[in-house]
């Protein structure tokens, strides 16, 4: 029983971390001034490693953030958030993340889905069990190593700045 409880606590903790990380990635995606350069029927076909297309650092960051968000919101990672998200929010996220994060779609549709995911992730925080205020400096693997943004969240998971 104690081991099952510890495993459940680890899952809840991992779910909260994934939820916070997902919100951070969404903020970075929305703030990326070159997002439109990696979305669309032609632009969305190219990936970071493609030799046929060279991306600037902001475009590379946008693609890496979208891919990272997709990884967090699918399969087992989404399942870990069952303790921190409602079933309806998990269904919304699962439905959108499956195809809504495809970069071959137009920017307006992509952004509407990103906003819906952010809304679903933002709901349902239990302030008593959420992490205390924290800052996260995120440097994507594909970047030059310079942090692009520092985002701080309060104990309810709300972005402070």
Short mmCIF file of C-alpha atoms in Angstrom, two decimals:
data_model
loop_
_atom_site.label_atom_id
_atom_site.label_comp_id
_atom_site.label_asym_id
_atom_site.label_seq_id
_atom_site.Cartn_x
_atom_site.Cartn_y
_atom_site.Cartn_z
CA UNK A 1 0.00 0.00 0.00
CA UNK A 2 2.82 2.43 0.88
CA UNK A 3 4.60 1.68 -2.39
CA UNK A 4 1.41 2.26 -4.37
CA UNK A 5 0.94 5.57 -2.57
CA UNK A 6 4.52 6.65 -3.35
CA UNK A 7 4.06 5.72 -7.00
CA UNK A 8 0.83 7.73 -7.09
CA UNK A 9 2.59 10.73 -5.53
CA UNK A 10 5.39 10.47 -8.10
CA UNK A 11 2.81 10.38 -10.89
CA UNK A 12 1.03 13.46 -9.47
CA UNK A 13 4.34 15.29 -9.16
CA UNK A 14 5.33 14.36 -12.72
CA UNK A 15 1.88 15.40 -13.92
CA UNK A 16 2.23 18.82 -12.27
CA UNK A 17 5.69 19.26 -13.77
CA UNK A 18 4.36 18.34 -17.23
CA UNK A 19 1.46 20.74 -16.79
CA UNK A 20 3.76 23.62 -15.82
CA UNK A 21 6.20 22.74 -18.61
CA UNK A 22 3.33 22.64 -21.10
CA UNK A 23 2.19 26.12 -20.03
CA UNK A 24 5.75 27.42 -20.35
CA UNK A 25 6.07 25.99 -23.85
CA UNK A 26 2.74 27.48 -24.89
CA UNK A 27 3.84 30.90 -23.65
CA UNK A 28 7.05 30.60 -25.66
CA UNK A 29 5.20 29.45 -28.79
CA UNK A 30 2.72 32.34 -28.57
CA UNK A 31 5.50 34.87 -27.96
CA UNK A 32 7.71 33.62 -30.82
CA UNK A 33 7.75 36.38 -33.44
CA UNK A 34 8.76 33.95 -36.20
CA UNK A 35 6.01 31.39 -35.57
CA UNK A 36 4.29 32.18 -38.86
CA UNK A 37 7.48 31.19 -40.72
CA UNK A 38 7.13 27.56 -39.56
CA UNK A 39 3.34 27.20 -40.02
CA UNK A 40 1.41 26.59 -43.22
CA UNK A 41 1.00 24.06 -45.98
CA UNK A 42 4.54 24.51 -47.29
CA UNK A 43 6.44 25.88 -44.28
CA UNK A 44 5.09 23.21 -41.93
CA UNK A 45 6.58 20.40 -43.99
CA UNK A 46 10.16 21.21 -43.04
CA UNK A 47 11.78 19.92 -39.86
CA UNK A 48 14.86 21.15 -38.02
CA UNK A 49 17.21 18.59 -39.59
CA UNK A 50 16.08 19.11 -43.20
CA UNK A 51 18.98 20.05 -45.44
CA UNK A 52 16.65 21.58 -48.00
CA UNK A 53 15.58 24.35 -45.63
CA UNK A 54 17.65 26.44 -43.21
CA UNK A 55 15.90 27.85 -40.16
CA UNK A 56 16.96 30.87 -38.16
CA UNK A 57 17.26 30.40 -34.37
CA UNK A 58 13.75 31.71 -33.57
CA UNK A 59 12.20 29.38 -36.15
CA UNK A 60 14.20 26.47 -34.77
CA UNK A 61 13.02 27.34 -31.26
CA UNK A 62 9.39 27.46 -32.43
CA UNK A 63 9.63 24.02 -34.04
CA UNK A 64 11.42 22.54 -31.01
CA UNK A 65 8.82 24.02 -28.63
CA UNK A 66 5.91 22.67 -30.70
CA UNK A 67 7.51 19.21 -30.87
CA UNK A 68 8.25 19.26 -27.14
CA UNK A 69 4.67 20.31 -26.34
CA UNK A 70 3.33 17.51 -28.55
CA UNK A 71 5.50 15.00 -26.69
CA UNK A 72 4.27 16.22 -23.29
CA UNK A 73 0.61 16.10 -24.30
CA UNK A 74 0.45 12.64 -25.83
CA UNK A 75 0.44 9.08 -24.55
CA UNK A 76 1.88 8.26 -21.16
CA UNK A 77 2.84 11.86 -20.42
CA UNK A 78 -0.77 12.98 -20.72
CA UNK A 79 -1.83 10.02 -18.58
CA UNK A 80 0.44 11.30 -15.79
CA UNK A 81 -1.66 14.45 -15.65
CA UNK A 82 -4.83 12.55 -14.74
CA UNK A 83 -4.44 13.64 -11.11
CA UNK A 84 -4.03 17.32 -11.98
CA UNK A 85 -6.48 17.69 -14.88
CA UNK A 86 -10.17 16.91 -15.13
CA UNK A 87 -11.26 14.13 -17.46
CA UNK A 88 -12.95 16.67 -19.74
CA UNK A 89 -9.76 18.78 -19.96
CA UNK A 90 -7.72 15.65 -20.70
CA UNK A 91 -10.13 14.78 -23.52
CA UNK A 92 -9.89 18.30 -24.94
CA UNK A 93 -6.09 18.17 -24.85
CA UNK A 94 -5.91 14.65 -26.30
CA UNK A 95 -8.24 15.57 -29.17
CA UNK A 96 -6.30 18.71 -30.02
CA UNK A 97 -2.77 17.41 -29.41
CA UNK A 98 -3.33 14.50 -31.78
CA UNK A 99 -3.64 16.76 -34.82
CA UNK A 100 -3.91 20.32 -33.55
CA UNK A 101 -0.17 20.74 -33.20
CA UNK A 102 0.49 19.93 -36.85
CA UNK A 103 2.46 22.79 -38.35
CA UNK A 104 0.98 22.40 -41.85
CA UNK A 105 -2.18 24.17 -40.72
CA UNK A 106 -2.77 27.92 -41.00
CA UNK A 107 -1.63 30.17 -38.14
CA UNK A 108 -5.15 31.19 -37.06
CA UNK A 109 -6.32 27.59 -36.60
CA UNK A 110 -3.05 26.57 -34.95
CA UNK A 111 -3.25 29.47 -32.48
CA UNK A 112 -6.90 28.71 -31.64
CA UNK A 113 -5.89 25.16 -30.71
CA UNK A 114 -2.87 26.37 -28.70
CA UNK A 115 -5.18 28.72 -26.77
CA UNK A 116 -7.64 25.86 -26.10
CA UNK A 117 -4.80 23.69 -24.79
CA UNK A 118 -3.57 26.55 -22.59
CA UNK A 119 -7.08 27.06 -21.21
CA UNK A 120 -7.43 23.35 -20.41
CA UNK A 121 -3.99 23.20 -18.75
CA UNK A 122 -4.69 26.35 -16.75
CA UNK A 123 -7.85 24.95 -15.16
CA UNK A 124 -7.97 22.61 -12.20
CA UNK A 125 -4.90 23.53 -10.21
CA UNK A 126 -5.19 22.62 -6.52
CA UNK A 127 -3.40 25.55 -4.83
CA UNK A 128 -2.69 23.47 -1.71
CA UNK A 129 -0.73 20.86 -3.60
CA UNK A 130 0.71 22.89 -6.46
CA UNK A 131 4.41 23.77 -6.46
CA UNK A 132 5.35 27.01 -4.73
CA UNK A 133 6.34 30.01 -6.87
CA UNK A 134 9.10 28.99 -9.21
CA UNK A 135 11.03 30.34 -12.12
CA UNK A 136 12.00 28.40 -15.16
CA UNK A 137 14.64 29.44 -17.63
CA UNK A 138 14.15 27.33 -20.70
CA UNK A 139 16.88 26.72 -23.24
CA UNK A 140 15.77 24.38 -26.04
CA UNK A 141 18.24 21.80 -27.30
CA UNK A 142 18.33 23.37 -30.74
CA UNK A 143 19.11 26.87 -29.48
CA UNK A 144 22.42 28.63 -29.22
CA UNK A 145 22.43 27.99 -25.46
CA UNK A 146 21.19 31.45 -24.53
CA UNK A 147 18.00 31.32 -22.46
CA UNK A 148 15.22 32.97 -24.40
CA UNK A 149 12.82 33.75 -21.58
CA UNK A 150 12.28 33.43 -17.84
CA UNK A 151 8.73 32.74 -16.75
CA UNK A 152 7.58 32.65 -13.11
CA UNK A 153 4.47 30.82 -11.89
CA UNK A 154 2.64 31.22 -8.60
CA UNK A 155 1.44 28.33 -6.44
CA UNK A 156 -1.78 28.11 -8.49
CA UNK A 157 0.16 27.65 -11.72
CA UNK A 158 -0.61 31.15 -13.00
CA UNK A 159 2.05 33.00 -14.92
CA UNK A 160 3.43 35.94 -12.92
CA UNK A 161 5.56 37.53 -15.65
#
